[in-house]
Amino acid sequence: MNTKVIQPAPPPEPENPPRPAGDLPRASLAKVADAAVAAWDDEGLERRRLRCLSTVTILEHLQRFPGTTWQQRWVAAGLDEYGTNPGDLGGEDKKLRKLFISGTRQLFCLRVIRPSLDSFRGHTYPNYALDFRLVAKDPQLDKFHAAVEASDATPAARRTALFDVSCALTVFGISLADLTPEVLLHYSLESRRKQLTRGATKRGQEDNYAAIAAWHILYESGHFPPSAPNVLRAALVGGQKSVEELVDRQQLCNINVRNLLVDYLRCRAADLDHSSLRPLARVLPGTFWSNVEKVNPDQTDLRLSEETYQQWKETISVLPGGRPRLDMDGVLLKVRTFYLDLQSWAVAEPERWAAWSVPCPIRDAELRWFNVRRREINARMAERTRVRQPLLPLLVDHVTNRWMRLREILTAAQAVEPGERFTAADAQWQRTASEYDLKRAKTEKSFPVRAE
């Protein structure tokens, strides 16, 4: 069966938003506190008291701000932005900080407050998915949790899948029935975009996207239709993009230049396969013209002044991450070919291309030693290979030995109870038995084994 192309889209506002504990966004402080206690009615007296106290603590703070709903007061308090930690409201008092965080978490679960993605992902709420499920009382969400537990994913992937789904339902204010492939793809892309904007993605993790594990489990459990891609990566690729889509990714301001680039790339597409067209569509609208607009917002045509051209070259010489661009020649060649093509096409079709036929700002001298520089790059690549090749057996031995050692420790740790000591890998170990470990052992079928 052919999979359909998924377009990311936020969910529409639900006509009947989920209210697992009743309509609380406009309720009184006392009613919300009572609902918080009732929602977790299987706990002891002390836990119920702390839950009530934490809910009252955060609501009393929100009461100081204007608004007719708790959501409006939350936003007015400045807590809906990235980097805001509800615990900071407690200052240096650790107990008060914990009350603010716990109370905020409960308001999210009760759907009293709908945090933004920035606000929710800007702070860590351990095991949030479990609390969210207990309050939601959603049969479809229970089915998803069961599918996660039955999957062969790693414990870390299962935790991530549960978190991503509960996070998406919380920030979008929807139930699991409204979590479509389009919505989850939108959530994944927005999470990544915000990570990149804040510089939170580590080097070497550029390809990490949120909801990878959640997507596959939702598909395998039948929540997503068979026509949807079975993995998130396939949805991200989404098939071949049209020339217009490739150009419009850059959101160019000058509509005339945008239309020119679409026409030019459409003509070039007749002679190029899609894998060759994509880099060209990335360089001309992106590396070239979008940076020209940043350097000179008043630029209306392709006739660049020497000052604009030099500023553009200086701008693109450094990549967004701060590293120098090593393939300057490749960019200059594509831009120069663009100018020369327009000049030659203007002779055959002057009515279509003559208005854009202007001198190319890139001089021949700038590319005179291109072949020499290309050979130097190839030589450096070959030298790196020659240096590293003899070390490959050492790396394989090191990784294999380390894997076997860790496997021996893990196997020995799994055979003892928390708190017991054991011998493995020529060392004495003790399996940890903290409150965290014991809680995880009770609530999860498979959980990380920790030893020291």
Short mmCIF file of C-alpha atoms in Angstrom, two decimals:
data_model
loop_
_atom_site.label_atom_id
_atom_site.label_comp_id
_atom_site.label_asym_id
_atom_site.label_seq_id
_atom_site.Cartn_x
_atom_site.Cartn_y
_atom_site.Cartn_z
CA MET A 1 0.00 0.00 0.00
CA ASN A 2 1.32 3.42 -0.93
CA THR A 3 1.87 5.78 1.94
CA LYS A 4 0.47 9.26 1.70
CA VAL A 5 2.53 12.40 2.12
CA ILE A 6 2.05 13.81 5.62
CA GLN A 7 1.93 17.59 6.00
CA PRO A 8 2.64 18.85 9.54
CA ALA A 9 -0.27 20.76 11.02
CA PRO A 10 -1.33 21.77 14.54
CA PRO A 11 -4.63 20.30 15.70
CA PRO A 12 -7.77 22.43 15.48
CA GLU A 13 -9.19 23.66 18.74
CA PRO A 14 -11.38 20.80 20.04
CA GLU A 15 -15.06 21.57 20.41
CA ASN A 16 -15.10 19.62 23.67
CA PRO A 17 -11.60 19.84 25.15
CA PRO A 18 -10.72 17.01 27.54
CA ARG A 19 -11.70 17.79 31.12
CA PRO A 20 -10.93 14.61 33.10
CA ALA A 21 -11.72 16.22 36.45
CA GLY A 22 -14.45 18.62 35.34
CA ASP A 23 -14.46 22.15 33.96
CA LEU A 24 -11.70 23.66 36.11
CA PRO A 25 -10.06 26.50 34.10
CA ARG A 26 -12.48 29.03 35.69
CA ALA A 27 -13.12 27.14 38.94
CA SER A 28 -12.32 28.47 42.38
CA LEU A 29 -9.07 27.69 44.14
CA ALA A 30 -10.80 25.34 46.58
CA LYS A 31 -12.54 23.38 43.82
CA VAL A 32 -9.31 22.87 41.89
CA ALA A 33 -7.50 21.74 45.07
CA ASP A 34 -10.30 19.25 45.84
CA ALA A 35 -10.10 17.93 42.27
CA ALA A 36 -6.35 17.43 42.60
CA VAL A 37 -6.84 15.33 45.71
CA ALA A 38 -9.67 13.30 44.18
CA ALA A 39 -7.77 12.61 40.94
CA TRP A 40 -5.16 10.56 42.80
CA ASP A 41 -7.51 8.90 45.28
CA ASP A 42 -5.38 5.75 45.68
CA GLU A 43 -2.69 7.46 47.76
CA GLY A 44 -2.14 7.67 51.50
CA LEU A 45 -3.26 10.54 53.71
CA GLU A 46 0.14 12.26 53.76
CA ARG A 47 0.45 12.21 49.97
CA ARG A 48 -3.06 13.62 49.62
CA ARG A 49 -2.21 16.41 52.04
CA LEU A 50 0.95 17.31 50.14
CA ARG A 51 -0.91 17.22 46.83
CA CYS A 52 -3.53 19.62 48.15
CA LEU A 53 -0.87 21.91 49.64
CA SER A 54 1.16 22.04 46.42
CA THR A 55 -1.91 22.84 44.31
CA VAL A 56 -2.95 25.62 46.68
CA THR A 57 0.60 27.01 46.71
CA ILE A 58 0.81 27.56 42.93
CA LEU A 59 -2.79 28.77 42.65
CA GLU A 60 -2.30 31.37 45.40
CA HIS A 61 0.65 32.71 43.42
CA LEU A 62 -1.37 32.84 40.18
CA GLN A 63 -4.21 34.68 41.95
CA ARG A 64 -1.99 37.76 42.13
CA PHE A 65 -2.14 38.21 38.36
CA PRO A 66 -4.99 39.47 36.16
CA GLY A 67 -7.26 37.15 34.22
CA THR A 68 -10.59 35.38 34.36
CA THR A 69 -9.07 31.91 33.89
CA TRP A 70 -6.09 30.19 35.44
CA GLN A 71 -4.59 29.98 31.95
CA GLN A 72 -4.69 33.77 31.57
CA ARG A 73 -3.11 34.24 34.97
CA TRP A 74 -0.42 31.68 34.09
CA VAL A 75 0.53 33.66 31.00
CA ALA A 76 0.35 37.00 32.84
CA ALA A 77 2.72 35.60 35.49
CA GLY A 78 5.34 35.05 32.78
CA LEU A 79 5.43 31.28 33.34
CA ASP A 80 4.56 30.32 29.76
CA GLU A 81 7.98 31.14 28.32
CA TYR A 82 11.05 29.00 27.81
CA GLY A 83 13.47 28.87 30.73
CA THR A 84 10.88 29.64 33.39
CA ASN A 85 11.07 27.15 36.24
CA PRO A 86 8.06 27.12 38.59
CA GLY A 87 10.42 25.98 41.31
CA ASP A 88 12.19 29.36 41.20
CA LEU A 89 9.08 30.87 42.77
CA GLY A 90 10.16 29.17 45.99
CA GLY A 91 13.55 30.90 46.09
CA GLU A 92 16.15 29.02 48.14
CA ASP A 93 13.55 27.08 50.15
CA LYS A 94 13.83 23.51 48.78
CA LYS A 95 10.50 22.38 50.21
CA LEU A 96 8.68 25.38 48.76
CA ARG A 97 10.37 24.87 45.37
CA LYS A 98 9.16 21.27 45.34
CA LEU A 99 5.61 22.38 46.16
CA PHE A 100 5.54 24.84 43.25
CA ILE A 101 6.81 22.22 40.79
CA SER A 102 4.45 19.52 42.04
CA GLY A 103 1.48 21.89 41.97
CA THR A 104 2.26 23.00 38.42
CA ARG A 105 2.54 19.40 37.30
CA GLN A 106 -0.90 18.65 38.75
CA LEU A 107 -2.50 21.63 37.00
CA PHE A 108 -1.12 20.31 33.69
CA CYS A 109 -2.52 16.82 34.32
CA LEU A 110 -5.93 18.20 35.33
CA ARG A 111 -6.00 20.36 32.14
CA VAL A 112 -6.41 23.48 34.25
CA ILE A 113 -3.43 25.03 32.47
CA ARG A 114 -2.31 24.38 28.91
CA PRO A 115 1.40 25.25 28.79
CA SER A 116 3.23 26.23 25.65
CA LEU A 117 5.74 23.80 24.18
CA ASP A 118 8.54 26.13 25.27
CA SER A 119 7.27 26.23 28.83
CA PHE A 120 6.66 22.50 29.16
CA ARG A 121 9.91 21.32 27.60
CA GLY A 122 11.91 24.00 29.37
CA HIS A 123 11.66 22.06 32.63
CA THR A 124 11.87 18.38 33.57
CA TYR A 125 8.84 16.65 35.10
CA PRO A 126 10.00 13.07 35.91
CA ASN A 127 7.45 10.31 35.23
CA TYR A 128 4.94 12.91 34.03
CA ALA A 129 3.42 10.43 31.57
CA LEU A 130 2.34 8.09 34.39
CA ASP A 131 0.59 10.84 36.37
CA PHE A 132 -1.00 12.21 33.19
CA ARG A 133 -2.43 8.79 32.34
CA LEU A 134 -3.86 8.27 35.84
CA VAL A 135 -5.80 11.53 35.63
CA ALA A 136 -6.82 11.27 31.95
CA LYS A 137 -8.73 7.99 32.34
CA ASP A 138 -8.63 7.70 28.55
CA PRO A 139 -9.06 4.10 27.25
CA GLN A 140 -7.08 4.92 24.11
CA LEU A 141 -4.23 6.31 26.19
CA ASP A 142 -4.31 3.17 28.36
CA LYS A 143 -4.07 1.10 25.18
CA PHE A 144 -1.07 3.12 24.04
CA HIS A 145 0.71 2.61 27.36
CA ALA A 146 0.09 -1.12 27.06
CA ALA A 147 1.49 -1.10 23.51
CA VAL A 148 4.59 0.73 24.72
CA GLU A 149 5.18 -1.81 27.49
CA ALA A 150 4.72 -4.70 25.03
CA SER A 151 7.07 -3.23 22.41
CA ASP A 152 10.65 -4.39 21.95
CA ALA A 153 11.98 -0.83 22.26
CA THR A 154 14.67 -0.05 24.80
CA PRO A 155 13.59 1.25 28.23
CA ALA A 156 14.86 4.72 27.28
CA ALA A 157 12.87 4.68 24.03
CA ARG A 158 9.72 3.59 25.87
CA ARG A 159 10.06 6.40 28.38
CA THR A 160 10.62 8.88 25.57
CA ALA A 161 7.57 7.61 23.67
CA LEU A 162 5.33 8.01 26.71
CA PHE A 163 6.71 11.47 27.43
CA ASP A 164 6.34 12.73 23.85
CA VAL A 165 2.71 11.65 23.61
CA SER A 166 1.75 13.08 27.01
CA CYS A 167 3.62 16.29 26.17
CA ALA A 168 1.82 16.67 22.82
CA LEU A 169 -1.60 16.05 24.42
CA THR A 170 -0.82 18.57 27.16
CA VAL A 171 0.45 21.46 25.04
CA PHE A 172 -2.15 21.01 22.30
CA GLY A 173 -5.03 20.48 24.74
CA ILE A 174 -6.31 17.36 22.97
CA SER A 175 -7.06 13.72 23.73
CA LEU A 176 -5.27 10.80 22.10
CA ALA A 177 -8.08 10.39 19.58
CA ASP A 178 -7.09 13.78 18.10
CA LEU A 179 -3.37 12.91 17.85
CA THR A 180 -3.12 12.36 14.10
CA PRO A 181 0.08 11.79 12.09
CA GLU A 182 -0.09 15.42 10.97
CA VAL A 183 -0.24 16.66 14.56
CA LEU A 184 2.59 14.43 15.80
CA LEU A 185 4.79 15.45 12.84
CA HIS A 186 4.08 19.10 13.69
CA TYR A 187 5.04 18.43 17.32
CA SER A 188 8.28 16.74 16.28
CA LEU A 189 9.32 19.54 13.92
CA GLU A 190 8.41 22.27 16.40
CA SER A 191 10.37 20.56 19.17
CA ARG A 192 13.43 20.31 16.93
CA ARG A 193 13.08 23.88 15.65
CA LYS A 194 12.94 25.24 19.18
CA GLN A 195 15.96 23.13 20.16
CA LEU A 196 17.97 24.49 17.25
CA THR A 197 16.82 28.06 17.96
CA ARG A 198 18.01 27.75 21.56
CA GLY A 199 21.20 25.94 20.54
CA ALA A 200 20.18 22.97 22.71
CA THR A 201 21.00 20.28 20.14
CA LYS A 202 24.43 18.85 20.77
CA ARG A 203 26.93 18.32 18.02
CA GLY A 204 26.51 14.85 16.62
CA GLN A 205 22.77 14.85 17.45
CA GLU A 206 21.62 16.98 14.51
CA ASP A 207 19.41 14.17 13.19
CA ASN A 208 17.56 13.56 16.46
CA TYR A 209 13.84 14.28 16.32
CA ALA A 210 11.21 14.03 19.02
CA ALA A 211 8.50 11.34 18.82
CA ILE A 212 10.51 8.81 16.77
CA ALA A 213 9.62 5.92 19.11
CA ALA A 214 6.08 7.19 19.72
CA TRP A 215 5.34 7.36 15.99
CA HIS A 216 6.34 3.74 15.34
CA ILE A 217 4.35 2.40 18.29
CA LEU A 218 1.26 4.41 17.36
CA TYR A 219 1.49 3.00 13.84
CA GLU A 220 2.08 -0.58 14.95
CA SER A 221 -0.78 -0.44 17.49
CA GLY A 222 -3.22 0.67 14.79
CA HIS A 223 -3.77 4.21 16.07
CA PHE A 224 -2.37 5.68 12.84
CA PRO A 225 -4.04 4.66 9.56
CA PRO A 226 -2.26 2.12 7.31
CA SER A 227 -1.69 4.85 4.70
CA ALA A 228 0.61 6.74 7.10
CA PRO A 229 4.37 6.09 7.00
CA ASN A 230 5.38 3.43 9.49
CA VAL A 231 8.33 5.48 10.80
CA LEU A 232 8.76 9.18 11.48
CA ARG A 233 11.80 9.41 9.20
CA ALA A 234 9.64 8.52 6.18
CA ALA A 235 7.17 11.25 7.14
CA LEU A 236 9.98 13.78 7.46
CA VAL A 237 11.24 12.99 3.97
CA GLY A 238 7.73 13.14 2.58
CA GLY A 239 8.74 12.25 -0.98
CA GLN A 240 10.15 14.60 -3.58
CA LYS A 241 9.41 18.28 -3.08
CA SER A 242 8.27 20.51 -5.90
CA VAL A 243 10.49 23.36 -7.06
CA GLU A 244 8.13 25.85 -5.41
CA GLU A 245 8.35 24.01 -2.08
CA LEU A 246 12.15 23.89 -2.26
CA VAL A 247 12.39 27.63 -2.92
CA ASP A 248 9.71 28.68 -0.45
CA ARG A 249 11.56 26.99 2.41
CA GLN A 250 13.76 30.10 2.48
CA GLN A 251 10.81 32.55 2.80
CA LEU A 252 12.33 35.13 0.45
CA CYS A 253 11.07 38.70 0.67
CA ASN A 254 11.54 39.68 -2.98
CA ILE A 255 8.70 38.00 -4.87
CA ASN A 256 10.21 38.77 -8.29
CA VAL A 257 13.49 37.06 -7.44
CA ARG A 258 11.58 34.19 -5.87
CA ASN A 259 9.62 33.68 -9.12
CA LEU A 260 12.84 33.92 -11.13
CA LEU A 261 14.48 31.22 -9.04
CA VAL A 262 11.42 28.97 -9.44
CA ASP A 263 11.52 29.40 -13.24
CA TYR A 264 15.28 28.86 -13.37
CA LEU A 265 15.24 25.72 -11.21
CA ARG A 266 12.29 24.32 -13.15
CA CYS A 267 14.31 24.68 -16.35
CA ARG A 268 17.37 23.09 -14.74
CA ALA A 269 15.25 20.26 -13.36
CA ALA A 270 14.80 18.94 -16.89
CA ASP A 271 18.52 18.03 -16.97
CA LEU A 272 19.04 17.08 -13.30
CA ASP A 273 17.81 14.29 -11.07
CA HIS A 274 16.15 15.29 -7.81
CA SER A 275 19.21 14.53 -5.67
CA SER A 276 21.22 16.99 -7.78
CA LEU A 277 18.44 19.58 -7.86
CA ARG A 278 18.08 19.76 -4.06
CA PRO A 279 21.61 21.15 -3.37
CA LEU A 280 21.13 23.72 -6.12
CA ALA A 281 17.75 24.70 -4.66
CA ARG A 282 19.41 25.04 -1.26
CA VAL A 283 22.30 27.24 -2.45
CA LEU A 284 20.59 29.70 -4.81
CA PRO A 285 17.52 30.69 -2.73
CA GLY A 286 19.22 30.03 0.63
CA THR A 287 22.97 30.51 0.76
CA PHE A 288 22.90 33.09 -2.04
CA TRP A 289 19.77 35.23 -2.15
CA SER A 290 18.46 34.99 1.40
CA ASN A 291 21.87 36.18 2.63
CA VAL A 292 21.89 38.96 0.04
CA GLU A 293 18.58 40.15 1.48
CA LYS A 294 20.08 40.12 4.97
CA VAL A 295 23.11 42.12 3.84
CA ASN A 296 21.10 44.57 1.71
CA PRO A 297 17.32 44.45 2.32
CA ASP A 298 16.78 47.03 -0.45
CA GLN A 299 18.33 44.84 -3.17
CA THR A 300 15.70 44.41 -5.91
CA ASP A 301 17.65 42.70 -8.72
CA LEU A 302 20.70 40.55 -9.38
CA ARG A 303 23.02 43.48 -10.07
CA LEU A 304 25.05 43.43 -6.86
CA SER A 305 27.34 46.29 -5.91
CA GLU A 306 30.90 45.44 -4.94
CA GLU A 307 30.15 46.31 -1.32
CA THR A 308 27.07 44.03 -1.18
CA TYR A 309 28.97 41.21 -2.87
CA GLN A 310 31.91 41.38 -0.47
CA GLN A 311 29.59 41.51 2.56
CA TRP A 312 27.72 38.50 1.21
CA LYS A 313 30.95 36.54 0.77
CA GLU A 314 31.99 37.41 4.31
CA THR A 315 28.58 36.33 5.65
CA ILE A 316 28.59 32.89 4.01
CA SER A 317 32.24 32.20 4.84
CA VAL A 318 31.08 31.09 8.32
CA LEU A 319 28.48 28.39 8.89
CA PRO A 320 25.58 29.00 11.37
CA GLY A 321 27.39 26.92 14.00
CA GLY A 322 30.46 29.18 13.83
CA ARG A 323 32.70 26.85 11.83
CA PRO A 324 34.35 28.14 8.63
CA ARG A 325 32.76 27.08 5.35
CA LEU A 326 35.16 24.72 3.59
CA ASP A 327 33.31 24.53 0.27
CA MET A 328 33.25 28.21 -0.73
CA ASP A 329 34.23 27.24 -4.28
CA GLY A 330 31.17 25.03 -4.62
CA VAL A 331 28.84 27.89 -3.68
CA LEU A 332 30.59 30.39 -5.94
CA LEU A 333 30.47 27.97 -8.89
CA LYS A 334 26.72 27.43 -8.53
CA VAL A 335 26.04 31.17 -8.30
CA ARG A 336 28.33 31.95 -11.23
CA THR A 337 26.64 29.25 -13.35
CA PHE A 338 23.28 30.83 -12.47
CA TYR A 339 24.39 34.23 -13.80
CA LEU A 340 25.98 32.77 -16.95
CA ASP A 341 22.91 30.65 -17.70
CA LEU A 342 20.68 33.74 -17.53
CA GLN A 343 23.01 35.58 -19.89
CA SER A 344 22.98 32.78 -22.46
CA TRP A 345 19.24 32.15 -22.13
CA ALA A 346 18.56 35.87 -22.64
CA VAL A 347 19.89 35.54 -26.19
CA ALA A 348 17.44 32.75 -27.06
CA GLU A 349 14.45 34.08 -25.07
CA PRO A 350 14.98 37.78 -24.41
CA GLU A 351 11.33 38.38 -23.50
CA ARG A 352 11.69 35.96 -20.60
CA TRP A 353 15.27 36.30 -19.33
CA ALA A 354 16.78 39.55 -20.65
CA ALA A 355 15.59 41.63 -17.67
CA TRP A 356 17.69 39.43 -15.38
CA SER A 357 20.81 39.28 -17.55
CA VAL A 358 23.42 41.29 -15.61
CA PRO A 359 27.19 40.95 -15.10
CA CYS A 360 28.21 38.22 -12.69
CA PRO A 361 29.81 39.62 -9.53
CA ILE A 362 32.10 36.57 -9.22
CA ARG A 363 35.29 37.15 -11.16
CA ASP A 364 37.23 34.50 -13.03
CA ALA A 365 40.26 35.11 -10.80
CA GLU A 366 38.32 33.97 -7.72
CA LEU A 367 37.94 30.48 -9.20
CA ARG A 368 41.23 30.33 -11.08
CA TRP A 369 42.82 27.91 -8.64
CA PHE A 370 39.67 25.91 -8.02
CA ASN A 371 41.12 22.63 -9.33
CA VAL A 372 44.23 23.07 -7.20
CA ARG A 373 42.16 23.68 -4.06
CA ARG A 374 39.94 20.70 -4.90
CA ARG A 375 42.99 18.46 -5.20
CA GLU A 376 44.25 19.74 -1.84
CA ILE A 377 40.90 18.89 -0.22
CA ASN A 378 40.98 15.40 -1.71
CA ALA A 379 44.56 14.96 -0.52
CA ARG A 380 43.64 15.93 3.04
CA MET A 381 40.74 13.46 3.00
CA ALA A 382 43.01 10.69 1.75
CA GLU A 383 45.63 11.54 4.39
CA ARG A 384 43.04 11.31 7.19
CA THR A 385 42.05 7.87 5.89
CA ARG A 386 45.68 6.69 5.77
CA VAL A 387 46.29 7.90 9.34
CA ARG A 388 43.17 6.29 10.78
CA GLN A 389 43.14 3.02 8.86
CA PRO A 390 45.88 1.30 10.97
CA LEU A 391 43.98 2.27 14.14
CA LEU A 392 40.75 0.56 13.12
CA PRO A 393 41.62 -2.88 14.60
CA LEU A 394 42.50 -1.19 17.91
CA LEU A 395 39.17 0.60 17.95
CA VAL A 396 37.27 -2.61 17.20
CA ASP A 397 39.09 -4.46 19.99
CA HIS A 398 38.46 -1.64 22.47
CA VAL A 399 34.74 -1.42 21.69
CA THR A 400 34.34 -5.21 21.78
CA ASN A 401 36.15 -5.58 25.10
CA ARG A 402 34.19 -2.73 26.66
CA TRP A 403 30.89 -4.19 25.46
CA MET A 404 31.76 -7.63 26.87
CA ARG A 405 32.78 -6.10 30.21
CA LEU A 406 29.59 -4.07 30.54
CA ARG A 407 27.52 -7.05 29.47
CA GLU A 408 29.12 -9.16 32.19
CA ILE A 409 28.35 -6.50 34.81
CA LEU A 410 24.75 -6.11 33.63
CA THR A 411 24.10 -9.86 33.65
CA ALA A 412 25.50 -10.17 37.18
CA ALA A 413 23.49 -7.17 38.41
CA GLN A 414 20.23 -8.54 37.01
CA ALA A 415 20.74 -11.75 38.99
CA VAL A 416 20.71 -10.02 42.39
CA GLU A 417 18.14 -7.96 44.27
CA PRO A 418 18.47 -4.19 44.80
CA GLY A 419 20.95 -3.50 47.58
CA GLU A 420 22.86 -6.80 47.20
CA ARG A 421 26.56 -6.96 46.40
CA PHE A 422 28.12 -9.02 43.61
CA THR A 423 31.43 -9.58 41.84
CA ALA A 424 31.88 -8.90 38.14
CA ALA A 425 34.69 -7.78 35.82
CA ASP A 426 37.29 -8.22 38.60
CA ALA A 427 35.55 -5.71 40.86
CA GLN A 428 33.05 -5.54 43.72
CA TRP A 429 29.68 -3.98 42.87
CA GLN A 430 26.46 -3.16 44.68
CA ARG A 431 23.13 -2.85 42.95
CA THR A 432 21.60 0.47 43.92
CA ALA A 433 18.40 0.47 45.94
CA SER A 434 17.40 4.11 46.05
CA GLU A 435 13.78 5.24 46.22
CA TYR A 436 14.00 5.98 42.49
CA ASP A 437 15.16 2.42 41.67
CA LEU A 438 12.53 0.76 43.83
CA LYS A 439 9.74 2.89 42.39
CA ARG A 440 10.78 2.13 38.83
CA ALA A 441 10.96 -1.58 39.62
CA LYS A 442 7.31 -1.51 40.77
CA THR A 443 5.86 0.63 37.97
CA GLU A 444 7.77 -0.61 34.89
CA LYS A 445 8.11 -4.06 33.41
CA SER A 446 11.66 -3.36 32.22
CA PHE A 447 13.76 -0.65 33.79
CA PRO A 448 17.44 0.36 33.88
CA VAL A 449 19.66 -1.61 36.25
CA ARG A 450 22.05 0.61 38.15
CA ALA A 451 25.10 -0.49 40.14
CA GLU A 452 28.12 1.17 41.70
#
